[in-house]
Backbone as a ProteinNet text record, in pm:
[ID]
protein_1_A
[PRIMARY]
XXXXXXXXXXXXXXXXXXXXXXXXXXXXXXXXXXXXXXXXXXXXXXXXXXXXXXXXXXXXXXXXXXXXXXXXXXXXXXXXXXXXXXXXXXXXXXXXXXXXXXXXXXXXXXXXXXXXXXXXXXXXXXXXXXXXXXXXXXXXXXXXXXXXXXXXXXXXXXXXXXXXXXXXXXXXXXXXXXXXXXXXXXXXXXXXXXXXXXXXXXXXXXXXXXXXXXXXXXXXXXXXXXXXXXXXXXXXXXXXXXXXXXXXXXXXXXXXXXXXXXXXXXXXXXXXXXXXXXXXXXXXXXXXXXXXXXXXXXX
[TERTIARY]
205.2	199.5	75.8	-32	-157.4	-168.5	-124.7	-123.8	-39.5	82.2	173.1	107.2	40.5	-33.2	-143	-214	-318.2	-265	-156.6	-84.2	-38	11	54.2	-61.4	-175.6	-285.6	-336.6	-335.6	-389.4	-302.3	-169	-77.2	-91	-156.7	-161.4	-259.5	-360.6	-457.6	-411.8	-335.1	-280	-175.4	-108.4	7.3	-79.6	-189.2	-260.3	-303.5	-343.2	-394.1	-277.4	-166.7	-44.2	2.5	-12.2	20	-70.9	-192.2	-284.5	-258.3	-223	-184.1	-73.4	29.9	151.6	119.7	28	-22	-94.8	-180.5	-261.2	-187.9	-79.7	-2.3	109.7	176.7	292.6	267.4	197.5	204.5	127.4	28.4	-50.1	11.5	97.4	168.3	306.1	337.7	471.7	579.6	562.2	665.1	747.4	726.5	797	949	1044.6	1190.5	1233.5	1129.1	1157.2	1054.1	1077.9	990.7	844.2	754.6	612.6	561.9	652	624.5	638.6	702.9	718.6	582.4	495	364.5	270	254	173.5	241.5	383.9	461.5	430.1	423.6	404.8	263.7	168.3	26.7	12.2	67.6	65.7	132.7	236.1	314.6	234.9	154.2	63.4	-30	-99.9	-202.8	-149.2	-26.5	43.8	59.1	114	129.6	1.2	-114.7	-238.5	-283.4	-262	-305.7	-230.2	-106.8	-16.9	-62.7	-84	-145.3	-278.1	-357.5	-497.5	-491.4	-408.8	-395.3	-339.3	-229.7	-158	-249.6	-333.2	-430.8	-535.7	-587.7	-692.8	-631.2	-502.7	-438.4	-403.5	-341.2	-303.4	-423.2	-512	-634.9	-708.2	-716.8	-782.3	-702.3	-572.5	-483.3	-503.6	-516.3	-531	-675	-777.7	-921.7	-954.5	-906.6	-949.4	-895.3	-781	-730.6	-802.4	-848.1	-923.5	-1066.8	-1124.9	-1242.8	-1219.9	-1123.3	-1095.6	-1079.4	-1002.8	-967.3	-1102.9	-1175.3	-1309.4	-1405.2	-1410.1	-1502	-1455.7	-1308.2	-1254.9	-1276.6	-1259.3	-1281.4	-1426.8	-1522	-1661.2	-1707.5	-1654.3	-1697.2	-1629.1	-1500	-1451.8	-1539	-1571	-1650.2	-1789	-1839.8	-1976.7	-1960.1	-1847.2	-1842.4	-1833.5	-1798.5	-1784.2	-1890.9	-1991	-2096.1	-2188.4	-2229	-2321.2	-2445.1	-2492	-2609.1	-2732.8	-2729	-2848.5	-2854.4	-2736.8	-2740.8	-2820.5	-2809	-2884.1	-3025.7	-3075.7	-3208.1	-3270.8	-3185.7	-3234.8	-3240.4	-3159.4	-3144.7	-3171	-3219.9	-3248.9	-3117.9	-3113.3	-2998.2	-2970.2	-3070.1	-3049.9	-2983.4	-3010.8	-2948.1	-2796.7	-2757.9	-2613	-2543.4	-2606.8	-2551.8	-2538.3	-2641	-2639.9	-2511.2	-2485.4	-2372.2	-2241.8	-2218.6	-2093.9	-2077.4	-2192.1	-2185.6	-2206.9	-2310.7	-2352.7	-2299.1	-2300.3	-2256.3	-2108.2	-2025.2	-1877.8	-1852	-1924.7	-1904.2	-1933.5	-2031.3	-2074.1	-1971.9	-1912.4	-1794.2	-1688.4	-1645.9	-1536.9	-1558.8	-1674.5	-1742	-1725.4	-1760.1	-1749.7	-1610.5	-1511.8	-1384.5	-1325.1	-1367.2	-1317.2	-1373.1	-1491.7	-1551.3	-1519.5	-1531.2	-1500.9	-1348.7	-1275.5	-1124.1	-1066.1	-1086.8	-1040.9	-1091.1	-1209.7	-1277.3	-1227.5	-1227.8	-1189.9	-1057.8	-959.9	-814.4	-775.8	-828.5	-801.4	-845.8	-972.2	-1032.4	-985.1	-954.7	-899.8	-754.1	-682.6	-556	-574	-672.2	-698.4	-742.7	-836.7	-884	-771.9	-669.4	-568.8	-477.8	-446.4	-363.5	-430.2	-550	-610.8	-636.5	-667.2	-678.9	-549	-441.5	-305.2	-267.3	-302.3	-271.7	-358.6	-485	-577.9	-528.4	-484.2	-433.7	-307	-227.9	-91	-127.5	-239	-267.4	-340.2	-438.9	-507.6	-581.3	-524.9	-590.1	-716.8	-747.8	-866.1	-989.6	-972.1	-1071.5	-1098.2	-991.4	-998	-1083.1	-1066.1	-1135.3	-1289.9	-1321.2	-1460.2	-1518.5	-1436.4	-1471.6	-1502	-1417.1	-1437.8	-1542.2	-1616.2	-1733.9	-1839.6	-1822.2	-1914.9	-1881.5	-1768.2	-1720	-1808.3	-1813.5	-1905.7	-2043.5	-2095.6	-2231.8	-2243.4	-2138.1	-2137.9	-2135.3	-2050.4	-2040.3	-2168.7	-2245.3	-2385.1	-2479.6	-2474.9	-2566.9	-2538.9	-2409.6	-2369.6	-2398.4	-2380.9	-2406.5	-2549.3	-2641	-2787	-2840.7	-2786.1	-2831.1	-2773.3	-2660.1	-2584.7	-2668	-2737.9	-2808.6	-2934.6	-2997.8	-3107.7	-3060.7	-2946.9	-2907.2	-2868.7	-2793.6	-2759.9	-2879.6	-2978.5	-3091	-3161.3	-3175.9	-3246.8	-3148.4	-3033.9	-2937.1	-2949.6	-2956.6	-2979.3	-3107.6	-3208.6	-3339.6	-3330.1	-3255.8	-3246.5	-3177.8	-3071.4	-2993.8	-3077.6	-3161.4	-3245.9	-3351.1	-3419.4	-3519.9	-3452.5	-3336.1	-3252.4	-3222.3	-3190.4	-3167.4	-3297.5	-3406.7	-3539.4	-3574.6	-3555.1	-3577.2	-3495.7	-3370.5	-3276.5	-3335.7	-3385.6	-3443.4	-3567.6	-3654.2	-3781	-3747.4	-3643.8	-3604.8	-3535.4	-3458.4	-3402.5	-3506.6	-3604.8	-3696.2	-3785.8	-3828.5	-3901.1	-3820.7	-3683.1	-3615.9	-3602.6	-3563.4	-3541.3	-3673.1	-3784.4	-3906.4	-4009.3	-3949.2	-4037.5	-4140	-4099.3	-4197.9	-4311.6	-4289.4	-4397.4	-4481	-4415.4	-4486.2	-4588.8	-4546.7	-4630	-4739.3	-4709.5	-4801.8	-4910	-4881.2	-4994.5	-5039.3	-5000.9	-5048.4	-5001.9	-4879.3	-4838.5	-4777.8	-4796.5	-4735.9	-4783.5	-4906.5	-4964.1	-4913.3	-4901.7	-4846.8	-4705.7	-4623.4	-4475.2	-4469.2	-4540.6	-4535.7	-4568.8	-4667.6	-4697.5	-4579.7	-4519.4	-4405.7	-4298	-4273.6	-4155.7	-4199.7	-4324.4	-4371.9	-4358.5	-4386.1	-4388.7	-4238.9	-4146.4	-4008.7	-3959.6	-4002.8	-3953.4	-3996.5	-4118.4	-4181	-4123.5	-4078.6	-4014.4	-3881.1	-3806.4	-3677.9	-3692.8	-3793.4	-3816.4	-3839.7	-3919.6	-3948.3	-3818.8	-3741.3	-3609	-3522.9	-3525.2	-3438.8	-3473	-3614.9	-3664.2	-3615.4	-3644.1	-3622.3	-3464.1	-3382.2	-3242.3	-3202	-3268.1	-3236.8	-3262.3	-3389	-3423.3	-3332.5	-3290.6	-3189.8	-3056.9	-3012.4	-2887.9	-2882.4	-2981.9	-2980.8	-2992.8	-3055.3	-3090.4	-2950.3	-2852.9	-2725.5	-2654.2	-2634.2	-2567.8	-2614.9	-2740.7	-2793.1	-2773.9	-2803.2	-2788.8	-2646.9	-2544.1	-2411	-2364.4	-2420.6	-2380.4	-2429	-2547.1	-2602.1	-2522.2	-2488.1	-2411.4	-2275.1	-2216.9	-2081.4	-2091	-2206.9	-2209.7	-2233	-2295.6	-2314.3	-2180.8	-2114.5	-1971.8	-1872.5	-1895.4	-1808	-1847.5	-1974.6	-2027.5	-1969.6	-1978.1	-1926.4	-1772.4	-1696.7	-1554.5	-1525.5	-1600.9	-1572.9	-1596.9	-1689.3	-1720.5	-1610.4	-1566.3	-1449.8	-1324.8	-1308.6	-1177.4	-1170.2	-1289.1	-1283	-1249.9	-1285.9	-1245.4	-1103.2	-1048.8	-910.7	-816.7	-687.3	-578.2	-505.6	-576.1	-523.2	-499.2	-390.9	-374.5	-477.4	-481.8	-579.7	-535	-405.2	-367	-401.1	-379.6	-412.9	-562.4	-637.5	-784.3	-823.1	-768.9	-805.6	-761.4	-649	-604.3	-689	-726.1	-810.4	-943.3	-1016.5	-1142.1	-1133.9	-1027.8	-1007.9	-994.5	-910.9	-890.5	-1014.4	-1099.6	-1227.5	-1323	-1322	-1410.1	-1367.2	-1236.4	-1171.6	-1219.2	-1229.7	-1262.1	-1405.4	-1485.7	-1627.2	-1642.2	-1567.4	-1581.1	-1528.1	-1424.4	-1380.8	-1477.6	-1529.4	-1618.7	-1751.1	-1801.4	-1919.5	-1904.1	-1785.4	-1760.6	-1749.7	-1684.3	-1685.3	-1819.8	-1907.6	-2042.4	-2122.1	-2091.2	-2164.3	-2098.2	-1988.5	-1923.5	-2011	-2106.4	-2189.2	-2266	-2333.1	-2430.2	-2361.1	-2250.8	-2181.9	-2126.7	-2084.8	-2028.8	-2125.9	-2243.1	-2342.9	-2389.3	-2400.5	-2431	-2322.7	-2197.4	-2088.6	-2087.8	-2109.3	-2114.8	-2222.8	-2332.9	-2443.4	-2412.6	-2346.5	-2303.7	-2181.6	-2102.2	-1980	-2018.6	-2128.6	-2184.5	-2216.8	-2287.9	-2341.3	-2209.8	-2122.9	-2004.1	-1920.7	-1873.9	-1788.5	-1862.5	-1994.5	-2067.5	-2053.2	-2059.6	-2045.3	-1895.9	-1798.4	-1656.9	-1629.8	-1686.8	-1654	-1746.1	-1842.3	-1946.7	-1873.5	-1920.1	-1859	-1883.8	-1779.9	-1787.7	-1853.1	-1876.3	-1934.8	-1817.4	-1836.3	-1725.3	-1712.7	-1591.3	-1561.1	-1474.4	-1523.9	-1429.5	-1339.8	-1364.6	-1298.4	-1358.4
3210.4	3254.7	3310.4	3256.5	3324.7	3466.6	3506.9	3633.2	3722.9	3677.7	3743.5	3775.9	3678.1	3692.5	3807.6	3801.4	3889.2	4036.1	4050.1	4174.2	4226.4	4137.7	4178	4241.2	4162.5	4211.6	4342.9	4356.6	4480.6	4614.5	4576.2	4688.9	4752.2	4677	4711.4	4830.1	4834.8	4948.2	5080.5	5105.6	5247	5274.6	5167.3	5194.3	5245.9	5175.2	5225.8	5366.9	5410.5	5548.9	5648.8	5601	5690.9	5707.9	5599.1	5598.6	5688.8	5683.6	5776.7	5924.7	5943	6097.4	6132	6045.1	6099.2	6108	6025.3	6029.7	6165	6201.8	6328.1	6453.1	6448.3	6562.6	6595.3	6480.8	6496.5	6433.4	6320.9	6251.6	6326.6	6395.6	6460.6	6592.9	6642.1	6770.9	6740.7	6613.8	6583.4	6634.9	6640	6689.6	6583.1	6457.9	6344.3	6348.4	6314.1	6305.1	6177.3	6105.3	5972.2	5943.4	5822.7	5796.2	5777	5822.9	5800.4	5651.2	5574.3	5437.8	5362.2	5437.8	5363.3	5370.2	5458.7	5465.3	5340.6	5302.6	5179.7	5068.7	5056.8	4946	4937.7	5057.3	5047.3	5008	5047.5	5016.7	4857.4	4804.7	4656.6	4579.9	4636.3	4564.8	4565.5	4657.6	4668.4	4552.4	4541.6	4445.9	4303.4	4280.8	4157.5	4121	4206.2	4175.8	4142.6	4214.4	4193.2	4048.8	4007.2	3886.3	3771.2	3787.5	3685.8	3679	3791.2	3785.5	3717	3746.1	3689.7	3534.6	3486.9	3349.3	3284.2	3332.4	3277.6	3257.3	3378.2	3367.5	3251.7	3242.5	3143.3	2994	2984.6	2843.1	2804.6	2893.9	2853.2	2850.1	2932.4	2924	2792.5	2756.4	2620.4	2511.8	2516	2410.6	2388.1	2510.4	2500.4	2452.9	2516.8	2485.7	2340	2289.5	2155.4	2057.3	2083.1	1995.9	2018.5	2150	2175.9	2092.5	2097.3	2012.1	1875.1	1811.2	1668	1642	1733.3	1708	1709.3	1813.2	1837.2	1716.3	1672	1559.8	1438.2	1415.4	1296.4	1287.9	1408.4	1410.4	1382.7	1433.7	1426.6	1279.1	1218.2	1071.3	987.8	1007	929.1	935	1046	1062.2	1006.7	1011.8	952.6	796	741.4	585.2	546.9	646.4	614.8	674.6	721.8	788.6	675.8	714.9	616.3	576.9	454.6	410.7	507	546.4	638.3	762	804.7	930.3	912.3	787.2	773.1	742.4	718.7	707.7	856.7	935.3	1072	1171.9	1146.1	1229.8	1147.1	1206.4	1140.9	1111.3	1001.8	956.5	1079.5	1138	1236	1357.4	1393.7	1510.7	1486.8	1368.6	1334.1	1333.8	1270.4	1268.4	1408.9	1493.4	1634.4	1707.7	1684.3	1755.7	1712	1589	1544	1587.5	1577.6	1610	1764.5	1816.3	1954.3	2061.8	2038.6	2143.3	2178.7	2067.8	2087	2159.2	2148.4	2214.8	2358.2	2392	2540	2599.9	2534.1	2592.8	2626.8	2538.1	2559.6	2676.9	2675.4	2793	2923.5	2913.7	3041.9	3089.6	2977.5	3025.8	3084.5	3024.9	3069.2	3212.3	3227	3367.2	3471.7	3436.1	3531.1	3568.2	3464.9	3496.3	3558.4	3503.2	3559.9	3699.2	3721.5	3849.5	3951.1	3912.7	3997	4040.2	3946.2	3978.2	4051.7	4001.8	4068.7	4209.9	4230.1	4368.9	4456.5	4395.8	4492.2	4538.4	4458.1	4502.6	4604.6	4594.7	4683.6	4806.7	4806	4935.1	5017.8	4928.5	5000.2	5068.8	4993.4	5053.9	5178.5	5173.9	5288.8	5401	5373.6	5485	5547.9	5465	5516.7	5613.8	5575.5	5667.1	5785.3	5770.6	5893.8	5985.5	5930.2	6017.7	6093.2	6023.8	6083.2	6204.4	6168	6268.6	6390.2	6374.7	6479.3	6428.3	6448.9	6378.4	6443.9	6573.2	6637.3	6581.1	6559.9	6501.7	6355.6	6294	6146.8	6126.2	6217	6213.4	6231.8	6320.3	6326	6211.6	6147.1	6020.8	5910.3	5888	5773.8	5781.3	5883.2	5880	5772.8	5709.9	5603.1	5482.6	5461	5331.6	5301.7	5393.9	5368.1	5327.1	5382.4	5359.6	5217.1	5181.7	5044.2	4942.2	4969	4875.7	4871.4	4977.9	4966.8	4889.9	4907.6	4826.8	4672	4636.6	4501.6	4432.9	4508.8	4454.7	4442	4525.9	4501.1	4393.1	4343.3	4229.2	4104.4	4107.2	3981.2	3892.7	3946.2	3851.3	3786.9	3863.6	3823.5	3716.8	3732	3625.9	3495.8	3507.1	3406.2	3313.9	3371.7	3288.7	3226.5	3292.4	3231	3129.9	3133.4	3020.1	2901.8	2938.7	2801.6	2731.3	2797.1	2738.5	2678.2	2746.2	2696.8	2543.6	2548.4	2418.3	2308.3	2341	2238.4	2179	2268.8	2227.9	2149.9	2185.7	2118.2	1967	1955.9	1819.9	1738.7	1809.3	1740	1697.9	1775.7	1740	1615.7	1613.6	1501.3	1374.1	1386.1	1276.8	1221.4	1315.1	1276.6	1206.2	1248.9	1190	1046.1	1036.7	920.1	812	846.9	759	707.3	795.4	767.6	678	696.4	605.7	466.9	460.6	329.2	253.8	329.3	258.2	278.6	279	291.2	191.5	61.4	-42.9	-29.9	6.7	35.3	151.8	258.7	369.2	315.2	241.7	195.3	99.8	5.8	-90.6	-14.7	80.2	156.8	275.4	310.4	425.7	555.1	565.4	674.4	787.6	780.9	880.6	1027.4	1039	1171.6	1231.6	1142.7	1173.1	1217.9	1138.3	1171.3	1303.2	1319.6	1440.7	1568.3	1549.5	1658	1690.1	1578.5	1607.4	1687.9	1647.2	1708.4	1852.7	1869.5	1995.9	2098.8	2052.5	2148	2190.1	2106.5	2137.7	2223.4	2185.9	2276.7	2412.6	2427.9	2570.2	2640.1	2568.6	2631.4	2684.9	2603.7	2645.2	2761.5	2765	2873.6	3002.1	2993.2	3112.3	3165.7	3074.8	3110.6	3181.3	3124.6	3177.6	3321.4	3339.4	3473.3	3578.2	3536.1	3624.6	3661.7	3556.3	3588.6	3679.2	3664.7	3747.6	3889.3	3916.5	4054.2	4110.4	4029.8	4094.5	4117.2	4027.3	4040.9	4142.9	4146.6	4229.4	4376.8	4401.1	4543.2	4598.3	4533.5	4580	4654	4598.1	4650.3	4784.7	4800.1	4924.5	5052.4	5016.2	5121.8	5169.5	5072.2	5114	5180.8	5130.3	5199	5347	5378.6	5509.3	5603.9	5556.2	5628.3	5661.2	5557.9	5576	5679.6	5676	5764.2	5919.5	5922.6	6061.7	6119.6	6039.1	6073.4	6114.6	6024.1	6047.3	6172.8	6199.2	6330.2	6452.6	6449.6	6572.8	6577.8	6479	6486.5	6541.5	6501.7	6554.6	6698.3	6753.9	6904	6966.7	6907.1	6973.3	6967	6853.8	6844.2	6945.5	6966.8	7070.7	7214.7	7237.7	7353.9	7370.5	7253.6	7254	7289.1	7304.2	7338.1	7213.3	7150.3	7015.6	7018.7	6956.9	6942.4	6842.6	6843.3	6762.2	6603.3	6585.8	6441.7	6400.2	6487.6	6468.1	6441.9	6524.9	6509	6375.3	6343.7	6216.5	6098	6103.9	6002.8	5985	6099.5	6096.7	6020.7	6080.6	6019.7	5869.7	5838.2	5694.5	5616.2	5649.8	5572	5566.7	5673.3	5673.4	5569	5562.6	5483.4	5332.4	5305.5	5185.1	5123.8	5221.4	5192.9	5142.4	5174.5	5128.3	4966	4915.8	4770.4	4688.7	4715.5	4635	4662.4	4790.5	4822.3	4743.8	4727	4664.7	4514.4	4464.2	4313.7	4289.7	4385.1	4371	4377.4	4459.6	4452.7	4330.6	4264.9	4135.6	4016.4	4033.5	3913.7	3867	3946	3911.1	3789	3779.1	3679.6	3539.2	3510.7	3390	3359.7	3450.6	3443.4	3381.6	3434.3	3379	3245.2	3214	3080.8	2978.4	3017.9	2936.9	2913.7	3034.9	3014.4	2908.1	2922.8	2827.3	2695	2663.2	2535.3	2478.1	2571.5	2523.9	2484.8	2554.1	2506.7	2348.2	2313.8	2176.4	2078.9	2118.9	2044.7	2012.6	2120.6	2102.1	2043.2	2052	1979.9	1830.1	1789.6	1643.3	1608.6	1681.3	1636.5	1627.3	1714.5	1718.9	1639.5	1560.4	1482.5	1360.1	1331.7	1215.1	1090.2	989.5	871.1	766.8	641	535.2	458.5	429.5	358.7	224.7	190.3	64.3	-21.2	-102.7	-162	-276	-301.2	-407.6	-536.3
6853.6	6713.4	6667.6	6722.4	6686.4	6728.8	6847.3	6900.3	6814.1	6779.2	6698.5	6557.6	6508.6	6365.8	6385.7	6498.4	6516.7	6534.6	6603.6	6624.2	6488.7	6399.3	6276.1	6183.3	6189.2	6124.2	6172.6	6302.1	6355.6	6336.5	6326.6	6294.1	6153.7	6058.9	5924.7	5905.7	5998.5	5979.6	6010.4	6122.2	6137.4	6044.6	5983.9	5872.8	5751.5	5717.2	5604.4	5619.8	5728.8	5757.3	5737.5	5784.3	5776.4	5617.1	5549.4	5409.3	5324.8	5368.6	5302.8	5322.4	5461.9	5495.2	5409	5394.2	5316.2	5174.5	5118	4988	4962	5048.1	5026.2	5034.3	5146.7	5167.9	5076	5025	4958.5	4809.7	4796.2	4671.2	4557.6	4586.5	4485.9	4448	4543.6	4508.8	4461.9	4437.4	4385.5	4476.7	4606.1	4696.1	4766.8	4729	4781.5	4731.5	4819.3	4777.4	4724.1	4663.4	4612.6	4496.8	4424.6	4316.2	4353.7	4293.7	4319.4	4321.2	4243.2	4238.3	4378.2	4473.3	4603.9	4666	4635	4715.9	4685.8	4559.1	4549.2	4591.4	4598.5	4649.1	4802.7	4870.4	5013.4	5039	4971.4	4982	4967.5	4856.5	4827.9	4951.6	4997.6	5096.6	5227.3	5252.1	5373.3	5357	5246.2	5225.6	5229.8	5178.9	5178.3	5333.1	5406.9	5547.4	5620.4	5578	5633.1	5593.4	5471.7	5419.6	5497.6	5520.4	5593.6	5728.5	5798.8	5935.4	5954.1	5848.4	5860.5	5840.5	5749.2	5711.7	5831.9	5894.5	6017.5	6137.1	6145.4	6264.7	6239	6135.3	6109.2	6125	6068	6067	6216.5	6300.4	6431.5	6524.1	6506.6	6592	6577	6445.6	6427.1	6474	6462.4	6521.3	6665.5	6743.7	6884.9	6920.8	6860.9	6889.8	6860.9	6745.4	6711.3	6824.9	6878.6	6987.9	7122.1	7137	7257	7247.7	7136.1	7102.9	7128	7078	7101	7247.3	7314.9	7460	7552.9	7520.1	7605.5	7583.1	7446.2	7417.2	7479.8	7461.7	7529.5	7674.3	7757.5	7894.1	7930.6	7851.8	7883.4	7866.6	7746.4	7724.8	7829.9	7871.2	7974.1	8100.6	8135.4	8258.8	8244.4	8118.6	8098.1	8117.2	8077.8	8108.7	8252	8330.6	8476.1	8566.9	8507.8	8580.5	8658.5	8769.2	8847.8	8762.2	8778.3	8705.4	8743.5	8863.9	8906.2	8820.6	8768.3	8687.1	8569.2	8508.9	8377.8	8412.3	8533.7	8566.3	8597.2	8646.3	8684.6	8570.5	8473.1	8352.9	8229.4	8129.8	8012.5	7934.1	7859.1	7774.7	7676.7	7619.1	7520	7571.5	7696	7757.9	7763.9	7815.8	7832.9	7696.2	7596	7464.8	7401.7	7426.8	7391.5	7440.1	7568.7	7625.6	7568.2	7550.3	7479.3	7331.8	7253.5	7114.1	7084.6	7136	7099	7197.1	7328.2	7414.5	7416.9	7388.8	7382.6	7255.5	7144.6	7026.1	7047.8	7121.8	7150.8	7236.2	7336.1	7398.6	7322.7	7236.8	7144.8	7054.4	6999	6912	6986	7115.7	7191.4	7205.7	7235	7248.4	7112.2	6995.2	6879.1	6843.8	6855.5	6821	6918.1	7048.4	7150.5	7169.9	7167	7185.6	7068.2	6944.8	6819.7	6805.8	6814.2	6798.7	6898.5	7026.7	7134.1	7131.6	7115.3	7111.1	6995.1	6873.9	6739.4	6741.4	6776.3	6759.6	6871.1	6996.2	7096.4	7048.1	6983.6	6931.3	6836	6741.8	6632.4	6699.6	6790.5	6863.5	6934.4	7000.6	7064.6	6959.9	6855.8	6759.5	6691.6	6649.7	6590.3	6696.1	6826.8	6916.9	6946.1	6943.8	6968	6857.5	6723.1	6613.5	6618.6	6659.2	6673.5	6779	6894.7	7003.3	6959.2	6888.4	6836.8	6747.6	6664.2	6548.9	6614.4	6689.7	6757.9	6884.6	6993.7	7115.5	7166.4	7128.9	7169.7	7099.6	6966.7	6880.7	6920.7	6945.1	6994	7114.4	7209.7	7341.8	7314.6	7225.7	7186.6	7109.2	7037.3	6968.7	7058.4	7160.3	7239.8	7345.4	7354.6	7452.6	7409.1	7305.2	7269.7	7342.9	7391.1	7450.9	7584.3	7680.2	7800	7758.8	7670.1	7624.3	7561.4	7493.2	7439.9	7549.8	7667.5	7770.5	7841.7	7853.8	7926.5	7847.6	7714.8	7628.1	7635.3	7635.5	7643.3	7773.1	7877.2	8023.2	8031.4	7972.2	7989.2	7925.6	7809.5	7738	7781.9	7856	7896.8	7978.2	8080.4	8170.8	8096.6	8011	7934.6	7843.4	7772.9	7676.2	7754.2	7862.1	7932.1	7982.1	8031.8	8082.2	7956	7844.7	7730	7680.8	7682.7	7625.9	7714.1	7850.6	7931.8	7897.3	7880.8	7850	7705.9	7620.2	7493.4	7493.2	7567.5	7583.5	7646.9	7749.1	7803.8	7711.8	7647	7539.4	7424.8	7389	7282.8	7334.2	7459.5	7512.1	7514.3	7554.8	7544	7406.9	7312	7172	7129.8	7168.8	7135	7202.3	7321.4	7384.1	7314.7	7268.8	7199.3	7066.4	6995.5	6867	6897.1	7003.7	7033	7079.1	7152.7	7196.3	7088.5	6994	6872.3	6783.4	6768.7	6674.9	6743	6867.9	6943.7	6952.3	6978.9	6994.2	6882.3	6756.7	6650.4	6623.5	6652.1	6644.7	6747.9	6873.9	6966.2	6921.8	6862.7	6823.4	6709.3	6617.8	6501.4	6559.5	6649.6	6692.8	6757.4	6844	6925.2	6859.1	6729.4	6659.2	6733.8	6776.3	6857.9	6774.5	6644.1	6558.1	6593.5	6612.8	6647	6782.5	6890.7	7012.9	6997.4	6934.8	6904.9	6837.7	6731	6646.8	6743	6830.9	6923.4	7011.9	7065.4	7148.5	7082.5	6958.7	6885.7	6858.9	6818.6	6761.4	6893.4	7014.1	7120.8	7156.3	7153.2	7172.3	7057.7	6931.1	6820.6	6832.6	6869.1	6871.3	6992.1	7100.8	7206.8	7166.6	7088.9	7037.4	6950.8	6863.9	6775.4	6859.3	6968.7	7038.6	7124.5	7172.2	7229.2	7125.5	7005.3	6894.1	6867.2	6861	6831	6933.2	7068.3	7163.5	7189.2	7157.7	7152.1	7035.5	6924.3	6818	6846	6913	6944.5	7040.3	7141.4	7241.2	7181.9	7086.1	7038.5	6928	6840.6	6731.7	6759.1	6873.3	6914.9	6961.8	6993.8	7041.8	6933.4	6805.7	6706.4	6655.5	6622.8	6569.2	6667.7	6793.5	6896	6904.1	6899.4	6908.2	6791	6672.6	6548.9	6536.1	6588.3	6596.2	6686.1	6807.9	6900.9	6838.8	6774	6715.7	6587.6	6512.1	6404.8	6447.5	6565.4	6620.6	6659.7	6728.7	6776.9	6649.6	6541	6433.5	6364.3	6359.9	6283.7	6367.9	6498.5	6566.9	6549.5	6546.9	6525.9	6385	6285.1	6146.7	6144.2	6216.6	6215.2	6276.8	6400.7	6481.5	6397.6	6335	6254.9	6140.4	6080.2	5968	6016.1	6144	6194.3	6253.6	6283.5	6340.7	6231.4	6279.8	6189.9	6141.2	6055.3	5999.9	5860.3	5806	5668.6	5601.7	5469.9	5406.3	5426.8	5447	5471.2	5607.7	5704.8	5855	5865.9	5794.9	5812.1	5745.6	5634.8	5573	5646.9	5712.4	5790.6	5916.4	5976.3	6095.7	6068.3	5958	5917.5	5888.4	5803.7	5771.6	5895.8	5992.7	6110.3	6191.6	6201.1	6260.7	6204.6	6062.2	5997.3	6023.4	6021	6055.1	6189.1	6277.9	6426.7	6440.5	6343.3	6365.1	6353.6	6261.6	6241.7	6372.3	6423.8	6551.9	6669.7	6681.3	6782.7	6764	6647.7	6609.1	6642.6	6606.3	6638.4	6791.8	6867.3	7012.1	7067	7018.5	7066.1	7032.3	6933.7	6890.5	6955.2	7030.9	7096.6	7216.4	7261.6	7386.7	7356.2	7238.6	7209.6	7213.3	7122.1	7131	7267.1	7348.4	7476.7	7568.7	7573.1	7663	7634.9	7492.2	7455.4	7493.6	7489.8	7529.3	7679.6	7749.2	7902.8	7942.8	7887	7920.3	7883	7777.5	7742.9	7829.6	7858	7953.3	8071.7	8141	8265	8262.2	8170.1	8145.4	8117.6	8034.4	7998.6	8110.1	8198.5	8310.6	8432.3	8431.4	8539.6	8512.1	8380.4	8349.8	8382	8330.1	8358.6	8506.7	8592.6	8729.6	8810.6	8746.9	8817.3	8887.9	9006	9083.6	9005.5	9017.7	8943.8	9034.3	8970.3	9046.4	9117.7	9240.8	9321.1	9269.4	9242.2	9190.4	9285.7	9370.2	9477	9402	9277.6	9215.8	9238.5
[MASK]
+++++++++++++++++++++++++++++++++++++++++++++++++++++++++++++++++++++++++++++++++++++++++++++++++++++++++++++++++++++++++++++++++++++++++++++++++++++++++++++++++++++++++++++++++++++++++++++++++++++++++++++++++++++++++++++++++++++++++++++++++++++++++++++++++++++++++++++++++++++++++++++++++++++++++++

């Protein structure tokens, strides 16, 4: 149902471009063989369909993902209860708690952002590119030269983001451990005046997280403007070529409108990389816990 809803939402964008073409070519010249009131009716109907598709997509995706979250947390917690005692001596309790509570949430967030954005935006891109190819395939081929460039940019930042996210998860687990130890041993901390020491431990982890956040932001944020500049150059060339081509006002309006609509899903696809790398790093720790060997119980 979610895929059908996303397909419905994606189909409304090419329909809107076609409606604008008919409006420019026929509506303003009063050449339509029907009442002009049909035009706003069609436009409203398109946006009604878009609203229904958007609502259905959000509803069914949340229905599925909330169950995925519960199942993953349940499996992780069930395995935690059966872990060997040595595991709790080798790793901090805070790290294990962080996997069950925080890392599972990041995996589900990754599924939500990556799956929804990827499937929905890919459907939109396919629909818009199909309409553009049908309208003028030569101009469309000029426009899509930006796609390989986007792929190169995303691939370049993927490895950097994945490594930073792994380190970020490790330091987050250490911070959880510091807070847990300070909370459980607060009487010992007060008796031995360890407040300064505990503050220092927390500050070091907090500063490390801030540094990772800044470096991830640099790697992630640089992707979008570079992609947008490349897309705008391609769009500018296409507009000049379209003005020289034998196109009606409506066809030109439709082509430019569809090209502008194409910018949003392309930008969203370029931004998928950041959440995906965070989710992959979290998934490694979650499934490592779920697949961990259990303690032998001879009964």
